[in-house]
Each structure stands twice: as C-alpha cells, then as structure tokens.
Amino acid sequence: MNQGHVKLSDVEIFILDEADRMLDMGFIHDIKRIVKYLPKKKQTLLFSATMPKEIEEIVDELLVNPVQVSVAPVSSTVDTVEQFVQYVDQVNKVNLFADFIEMTNGEPVLVFTRTKRGADRVVRELKKRKIDAVAIHGDKSQMARQKALENFKEYRTQILVATDIASRGIDISELPYVINFDMPEVPETYVHRIGRTGRAGNTGRAISYVNYQEIHLLKDIEKLIKMKLTVVENERYPLEDKTEKKKKQVRKRNDSKPSKSQEVSKAKGSRPNKAKRSSDKRSRPGKEESSKRGERSFSKTQRNTNGRNRKRHGSKTKK
C-alpha cells in the first residue's frame, strides 16, 4: 500500500481477525492507517477471543452500530481441569514455582504472566536457579516465537512462560499443568488460560499464585465461574506481605490566575527589597556630582590628547 501497488477504494468487506492479538503485537497504528484508505460504505467484521477495554475502544472507533455475537459463554470452565490456588508473596512466587517443578518429572508446564517484562523476569529468575525456560510475547520476533512454540510442542522445552495474547497457537492435547503466575485483571482471561489444559478428554491442573494485592482479582474470577478454587496450603512460603496496593496520586492543577505582580516578577525576575533599593540610592551619584565627574574626565582626556599632539609636533621639528 505504501508503494502504491494496492488500492483499497473498492473494498466492500473489511475483516479484522484476532484483534486482541494484533493489539498486543502493536499493529493498531497500521490498522488505523489502512482504515483511512477504505471507503466509508463497507462491511466490517471483527473477531477476538477476548474483549478487553482496548478492543472495545477499537470497536467504538471502527464499527458503526455493531452486532455482537458470542459463540459460547466466557464463564464456562471444563470439568476436566482441577483448579487450585496458593497464597504467596510476590517475591516468593519464583521459589514456590521452582519447588513445584521438582515434582513434575519433566512434564511440560505453561506459565502465564500479566506483562511482557514479567515473562522475561520469570525466565531470568528460573535460569538463576538452573531451570531451563523460554519466554514468548509480542516483543519477540516471529521466528523466535515459532521456534519456542515448536520446541514446547515437541517437549524439547519443559517450561514456556507466555503472555495471554502470545499463547495463541499453543494446542497441546496432553498439557498437564497451567500456572497463573500473575492473576489476570480481566476474569474472562482466566477461563481462556486454564482452557489450554484438560483437552481431548485428558485431565489437567490449573494452579494460581495469588498475593495479597491480587485477592480481589481472585474473587472476581470465582464470581464469574461460580465456584471456589481449592486452597493448597503453602507452609514454606506463607503469605506475610499484606500491604495494600498503592494508588496513583493525581496532582491537582492550580487553575487560579496569577496576579499582575506575579506576572511581572516572572517576566523580569525577583525585585530587590527595600533595603537594597535604599542602599542603591545612596550609592548612586547625584546629577551635579555626575556632571562634575564628566567634566573632569573630559578635561583629562583633552589634556592627554594635547600632550600627544605636542610630542608629535616636537619630534618633527627636531628632525
């Protein structure tokens, strides 16, 4: 399109498939550029596995009076997946997961984090403990993502740490474990996460690591799926940090208009105080004194000039 080989003025149907994944990969700006070249009268179809707020904003921007069609209720979970929760501080989640890996006998484990940086951080911490793991998210190249998925499907990589969107395409019929290292902010995302295990008639286990600040997210998930997760006691790394999540403070803008004196002081700088002004007045010479100084300086300059002229004249006469 940038090279002028494609014209979009006659497009009648515009389809956006896996919109949430395109948003995660950073393609939203390219989509908006393409829309500018499309005719106003067209049919637009948008498909997305999840509907976060960002996708809803895109829907409001690109679609006109859209009709929403849901294939299946997002609150349904399969009975073949056992769901557990362990309460643990954020700093001890990696330690708890490392202990869990020792009991898996090399079976594949899919780990979900909330952010891309979080996925890379988990992989680094696991490698420090000599545990091999690979991260997959939108900042990775296409080749790196395909290689990571292929190695995980072929059981060459035991632990795959992924974000929600980047995990698309992971279809392993015998995936026994899914770990929610970070609880998702959208309850429906939890359903999609644990749906990666317990497929094709096989059983699976979904374990969620929940810190104190994530308890309200757990309650939202349990309200959505209409069931309580089974609590597994964590004696080695108990939940101790019960500090509330800090809220972002919004600075209040001062809309009051500055006074004229403040505007002048800002433009010219701070004015000297009265004492300084009075001292300046005392140090300044008066009109008569300044005129006398001017006369003396002028007469002195004139005498110097006359002296130089006499020297020059005298030198000429001697020659």
Coordinates of C-alpha atoms in Angstrom, one line a residue:
M1 CA 0.0 0.0 0.0
N2 CA 2.9 2.4 0.8
Q3 CA 4.4 1.6 -2.6
G4 CA 1.2 2.3 -4.4
H5 CA 0.6 -1.2 -5.7
V6 CA -2.7 -1.7 -3.8
K7 CA -5.8 0.4 -4.0
L8 CA -8.4 0.0 -1.3
S9 CA -11.1 2.3 -2.6
D10 CA -13.3 -0.6 -3.8
V11 CA -13.1 -2.7 -0.7
E12 CA -16.6 -3.9 0.3
I13 CA -15.8 -6.2 3.3
F14 CA -13.1 -5.4 5.9
I15 CA -12.2 -8.3 8.3
L16 CA -10.1 -8.0 11.4
D17 CA -9.2 -11.4 12.8
E18 CA -7.7 -11.9 16.2
A19 CA -8.0 -8.3 17.0
D20 CA -6.7 -8.6 20.6
R21 CA -3.5 -10.3 19.3
M22 CA -2.9 -7.6 16.8
L23 CA -3.3 -5.1 19.6
D24 CA -0.8 -6.9 21.7
M25 CA 1.7 -7.0 18.8
G26 CA 1.4 -3.3 18.2
F27 CA -0.4 -3.4 14.9
I28 CA -3.2 -1.0 15.9
H29 CA -1.4 2.0 14.3
D30 CA -1.1 0.1 11.0
I31 CA -4.8 -0.8 11.2
K32 CA -5.8 2.8 11.6
R33 CA -3.7 3.8 8.6
I34 CA -5.4 1.2 6.4
V35 CA -8.8 2.4 7.5
K36 CA -8.1 5.8 6.2
Y37 CA -7.9 4.4 2.6
L38 CA -11.0 2.4 2.9
P39 CA -14.4 3.6 1.6
K40 CA -16.9 4.8 4.2
K41 CA -19.6 2.4 3.0
K42 CA -18.4 -1.1 3.7
Q43 CA -19.0 -4.1 6.0
T44 CA -16.6 -4.6 8.9
L45 CA -16.1 -7.8 10.8
L46 CA -14.0 -8.1 13.9
F47 CA -13.1 -11.3 15.6
S48 CA -11.5 -11.5 19.0
A49 CA -11.1 -14.3 21.6
T50 CA -11.2 -11.7 24.4
M51 CA -12.8 -8.3 24.7
P52 CA -10.7 -6.1 26.9
K53 CA -11.3 -2.3 27.2
E54 CA -8.8 -1.6 24.5
I55 CA -10.7 -3.8 22.0
E56 CA -13.9 -2.1 23.0
E57 CA -12.4 1.3 22.2
I58 CA -11.4 0.0 18.7
V59 CA -14.9 -1.3 18.2
D60 CA -16.4 2.0 19.0
E61 CA -13.9 3.7 16.7
L62 CA -14.0 1.5 13.6
L63 CA -17.5 0.0 13.7
V64 CA -20.9 1.6 13.3
N65 CA -23.8 0.1 15.4
P66 CA -22.1 -3.3 15.6
V67 CA -24.0 -6.5 16.4
Q68 CA -22.1 -8.6 19.0
V69 CA -22.2 -12.4 18.5
S70 CA -20.8 -14.7 21.3
V71 CA -20.0 -18.2 20.3
A72 CA -20.0 -19.6 23.9
P73 CA -20.3 -18.1 27.4
V74 CA -16.9 -17.0 28.6
S75 CA -17.7 -18.0 32.2
S76 CA -17.8 -21.7 31.5
T77 CA -14.9 -23.9 32.6
V78 CA -14.4 -27.5 31.6
D79 CA -14.8 -30.2 34.3
T80 CA -11.6 -32.0 33.3
V81 CA -9.5 -29.2 34.8
E82 CA -8.8 -29.2 38.6
Q83 CA -8.4 -25.6 39.8
F84 CA -6.2 -24.7 42.8
V85 CA -4.9 -21.5 44.5
Q86 CA -1.9 -20.9 46.7
Y87 CA -1.4 -17.7 48.6
V88 CA 2.2 -16.4 48.4
D89 CA 4.1 -13.1 48.5
Q90 CA 5.1 -11.8 45.1
V91 CA 8.8 -12.1 45.9
N92 CA 8.4 -15.8 46.7
K93 CA 6.4 -16.9 43.7
V94 CA 9.5 -18.0 41.8
N95 CA 10.7 -20.0 44.8
L96 CA 7.3 -21.7 45.1
F97 CA 7.3 -22.5 41.4
A98 CA 10.8 -23.9 41.5
D99 CA 9.8 -26.3 44.2
F100 CA 6.8 -27.3 42.1
I101 CA 9.0 -28.1 39.1
E102 CA 10.9 -30.7 41.0
M103 CA 7.7 -32.7 41.4
T104 CA 6.6 -32.6 37.7
N105 CA 9.1 -35.3 36.5
G106 CA 9.9 -33.2 33.4
E107 CA 6.2 -32.8 32.3
P108 CA 5.5 -29.6 30.2
V109 CA 4.2 -26.5 32.1
L110 CA 2.7 -23.4 30.7
V111 CA 3.1 -20.3 32.8
F112 CA 1.1 -17.1 32.3
T113 CA 2.3 -13.6 33.3
R114 CA 0.4 -10.4 33.1
T115 CA 3.1 -8.4 31.2
K116 CA 5.9 -9.0 28.7
R117 CA 8.5 -7.7 31.2
G118 CA 7.1 -10.1 33.8
A119 CA 7.6 -13.0 31.5
D120 CA 11.2 -12.1 30.8
R121 CA 11.8 -11.6 34.6
V122 CA 10.4 -15.0 35.4
V123 CA 12.7 -16.7 32.9
R124 CA 15.7 -14.9 34.2
E125 CA 14.9 -15.9 37.8
L126 CA 14.4 -19.5 36.8
K127 CA 17.7 -19.6 34.9
K128 CA 19.5 -18.3 38.0
R129 CA 18.1 -21.5 39.7
K130 CA 19.4 -23.6 36.7
I131 CA 15.9 -24.2 35.5
D132 CA 15.5 -24.0 31.7
A133 CA 12.6 -21.9 30.5
V134 CA 11.7 -19.8 27.4
A135 CA 9.5 -16.7 27.2
I136 CA 7.1 -15.8 24.4
H137 CA 5.4 -12.5 23.9
G138 CA 4.8 -9.7 21.4
D139 CA 8.3 -8.2 21.6
K140 CA 9.9 -11.4 20.4
S141 CA 10.5 -11.9 16.7
Q142 CA 8.2 -14.1 14.6
M143 CA 11.0 -16.6 14.2
A144 CA 11.7 -16.7 17.9
R145 CA 8.0 -17.2 18.8
Q146 CA 7.6 -20.1 16.3
K147 CA 10.8 -21.8 17.5
A148 CA 9.7 -21.5 21.1
L149 CA 6.2 -23.0 20.3
E150 CA 7.7 -25.8 18.2
N151 CA 10.2 -26.8 21.0
F152 CA 7.4 -26.7 23.6
K153 CA 5.0 -28.8 21.4
E154 CA 7.8 -31.3 20.8
Y155 CA 8.6 -31.5 24.5
R156 CA 12.1 -30.1 24.0
T157 CA 11.3 -27.2 26.3
Q158 CA 9.6 -28.0 29.6
I159 CA 8.6 -24.5 30.7
L160 CA 7.0 -21.9 28.5
V161 CA 6.3 -18.5 30.0
A162 CA 3.8 -16.5 28.0
T163 CA 1.5 -13.6 28.0
D164 CA -2.1 -14.1 27.3
I165 CA -2.2 -13.0 23.6
A166 CA 1.1 -14.6 22.6
S167 CA -0.1 -18.0 23.8
R168 CA -2.4 -18.3 20.8
G169 CA -1.5 -21.3 18.7
I170 CA -0.5 -23.4 21.7
D171 CA -2.5 -26.6 21.1
I172 CA -1.1 -29.5 23.1
S173 CA -3.6 -32.2 23.8
E174 CA -1.6 -33.6 26.8
L175 CA -0.6 -30.4 28.6
P176 CA -0.9 -31.3 32.2
Y177 CA -0.2 -28.0 34.0
V178 CA -1.1 -24.3 33.7
I179 CA 0.3 -21.9 36.2
N180 CA -1.1 -18.4 36.7
F181 CA 2.0 -16.7 37.9
D182 CA 0.1 -13.4 37.8
M183 CA -3.6 -13.2 38.2
P184 CA -5.3 -11.6 35.1
E185 CA -7.1 -8.3 35.6
V186 CA -10.0 -9.5 33.3
P187 CA -11.8 -12.5 34.8
E188 CA -12.7 -13.9 31.3
T189 CA -8.9 -14.2 30.6
Y190 CA -8.7 -16.8 33.4
V191 CA -11.1 -19.1 31.6
H192 CA -9.0 -18.9 28.4
R193 CA -5.8 -19.6 30.3
I194 CA -6.9 -22.8 32.0
G195 CA -8.6 -23.9 28.8
R196 CA -5.1 -24.8 27.5
T197 CA -5.1 -27.9 29.6
G198 CA -7.6 -30.7 30.0
R199 CA -8.2 -31.1 26.3
A200 CA -9.2 -34.1 24.2
G201 CA -10.6 -35.9 27.2
N202 CA -7.4 -35.6 29.2
T203 CA -7.3 -34.2 32.7
G204 CA -5.3 -31.1 33.7
R205 CA -4.5 -28.9 36.7
A206 CA -4.5 -25.1 36.9
I207 CA -2.6 -23.5 39.8
S208 CA -2.9 -19.8 40.6
Y209 CA -0.3 -18.0 42.7
V210 CA -2.1 -15.1 44.5
N211 CA -0.5 -12.4 46.6
Y212 CA -2.4 -10.1 48.9
Q213 CA -2.9 -7.4 46.3
E214 CA -4.5 -10.0 43.9
I215 CA -7.1 -11.4 46.2
H216 CA -9.8 -9.1 44.8
L217 CA -8.9 -10.4 41.3
L218 CA -9.4 -14.0 42.6
K219 CA -12.8 -13.0 44.0
D220 CA -13.9 -11.6 40.6
I221 CA -12.9 -14.9 38.9
E222 CA -14.7 -17.0 41.4
K223 CA -17.8 -14.9 41.0
L224 CA -17.6 -15.3 37.2
I225 CA -17.1 -19.1 37.2
K226 CA -19.5 -19.5 40.2
M227 CA -17.2 -21.8 42.1
K228 CA -14.4 -21.6 44.8
L229 CA -10.9 -22.6 43.9
T230 CA -9.4 -25.3 46.1
V231 CA -6.8 -23.7 48.5
V232 CA -3.5 -25.6 48.8
E233 CA -1.6 -24.8 52.0
N234 CA 1.8 -23.2 51.5
E235 CA 3.9 -23.8 54.6
R236 CA 7.3 -23.0 53.2
Y237 CA 6.4 -19.6 51.7
P238 CA 3.3 -18.3 53.6
L239 CA 1.6 -15.1 52.8
E240 CA 3.1 -12.4 55.0
D241 CA 3.1 -9.2 53.0
K242 CA -0.4 -7.7 53.5
T243 CA 0.3 -4.2 52.4
E244 CA -2.4 -2.5 50.3
K245 CA -1.7 -1.6 46.7
K246 CA -0.6 2.0 46.4
K247 CA -2.9 4.2 44.5
K248 CA -1.5 6.6 41.9
Q249 CA -1.7 10.1 43.2
V250 CA -3.0 12.7 40.7
R251 CA -1.6 16.1 41.1
K252 CA -4.1 18.8 41.3
R253 CA -3.7 21.6 38.8
N254 CA -3.8 25.1 40.2
D255 CA -6.2 26.9 37.9
S256 CA -6.0 30.2 39.8
K257 CA -4.7 33.0 37.7
P258 CA -1.5 34.7 38.8
S259 CA -1.7 38.3 39.9
K260 CA -0.2 41.1 37.9
S261 CA 2.7 41.5 40.3
Q262 CA 3.4 37.8 39.9
E263 CA 3.4 38.0 36.2
V264 CA 5.8 41.0 36.3
S265 CA 8.1 39.2 38.7
K266 CA 8.1 36.1 36.4
A267 CA 9.0 38.2 33.4
K268 CA 11.6 40.5 35.0
G269 CA 12.8 38.3 37.8
S270 CA 12.5 38.9 41.5
R271 CA 12.6 42.6 42.6
P272 CA 15.2 43.8 45.2
N273 CA 13.9 44.5 48.7
K274 CA 13.5 48.0 50.1
A275 CA 16.8 47.9 52.0
K276 CA 18.7 47.1 48.9
R277 CA 16.9 49.8 46.9
S278 CA 17.7 52.3 49.5
S279 CA 21.4 51.3 49.5
D280 CA 21.4 51.6 45.8
K281 CA 20.1 55.1 46.0
R282 CA 22.8 56.1 48.5
S283 CA 25.5 54.7 46.2
R284 CA 24.2 56.3 43.1
P285 CA 25.8 59.8 42.4
G286 CA 23.6 62.9 42.1
K287 CA 23.2 64.9 38.9
E288 CA 25.7 67.7 40.0
E289 CA 28.3 65.2 41.1
S290 CA 27.9 63.1 37.9
S291 CA 28.2 66.3 35.8
K292 CA 31.4 67.3 37.6
R293 CA 32.9 63.8 37.1
G294 CA 32.0 64.1 33.5
E295 CA 33.8 67.4 33.2
R296 CA 36.9 66.2 35.0
S297 CA 37.1 63.1 32.8
F298 CA 36.6 65.2 29.7
S299 CA 39.3 67.7 30.6
K300 CA 41.7 64.9 31.5
T301 CA 41.1 63.3 28.1
Q302 CA 41.6 66.6 26.4
R303 CA 44.9 67.2 28.2
N304 CA 46.2 63.8 27.2
T305 CA 45.3 64.5 23.6
N306 CA 47.0 67.9 23.6
G307 CA 50.1 66.3 25.1
R308 CA 50.3 63.6 22.5
N309 CA 49.9 66.3 19.7
R310 CA 52.8 68.4 21.2
K311 CA 55.1 65.4 21.4
R312 CA 54.4 64.6 17.7
H313 CA 55.0 68.2 16.7
G314 CA 58.2 68.5 18.7
S315 CA 59.6 65.3 17.1
K316 CA 59.0 66.7 13.7
T317 CA 60.9 70.0 14.5
K318 CA 63.9 68.1 15.8
K319 CA 64.1 66.1 12.6

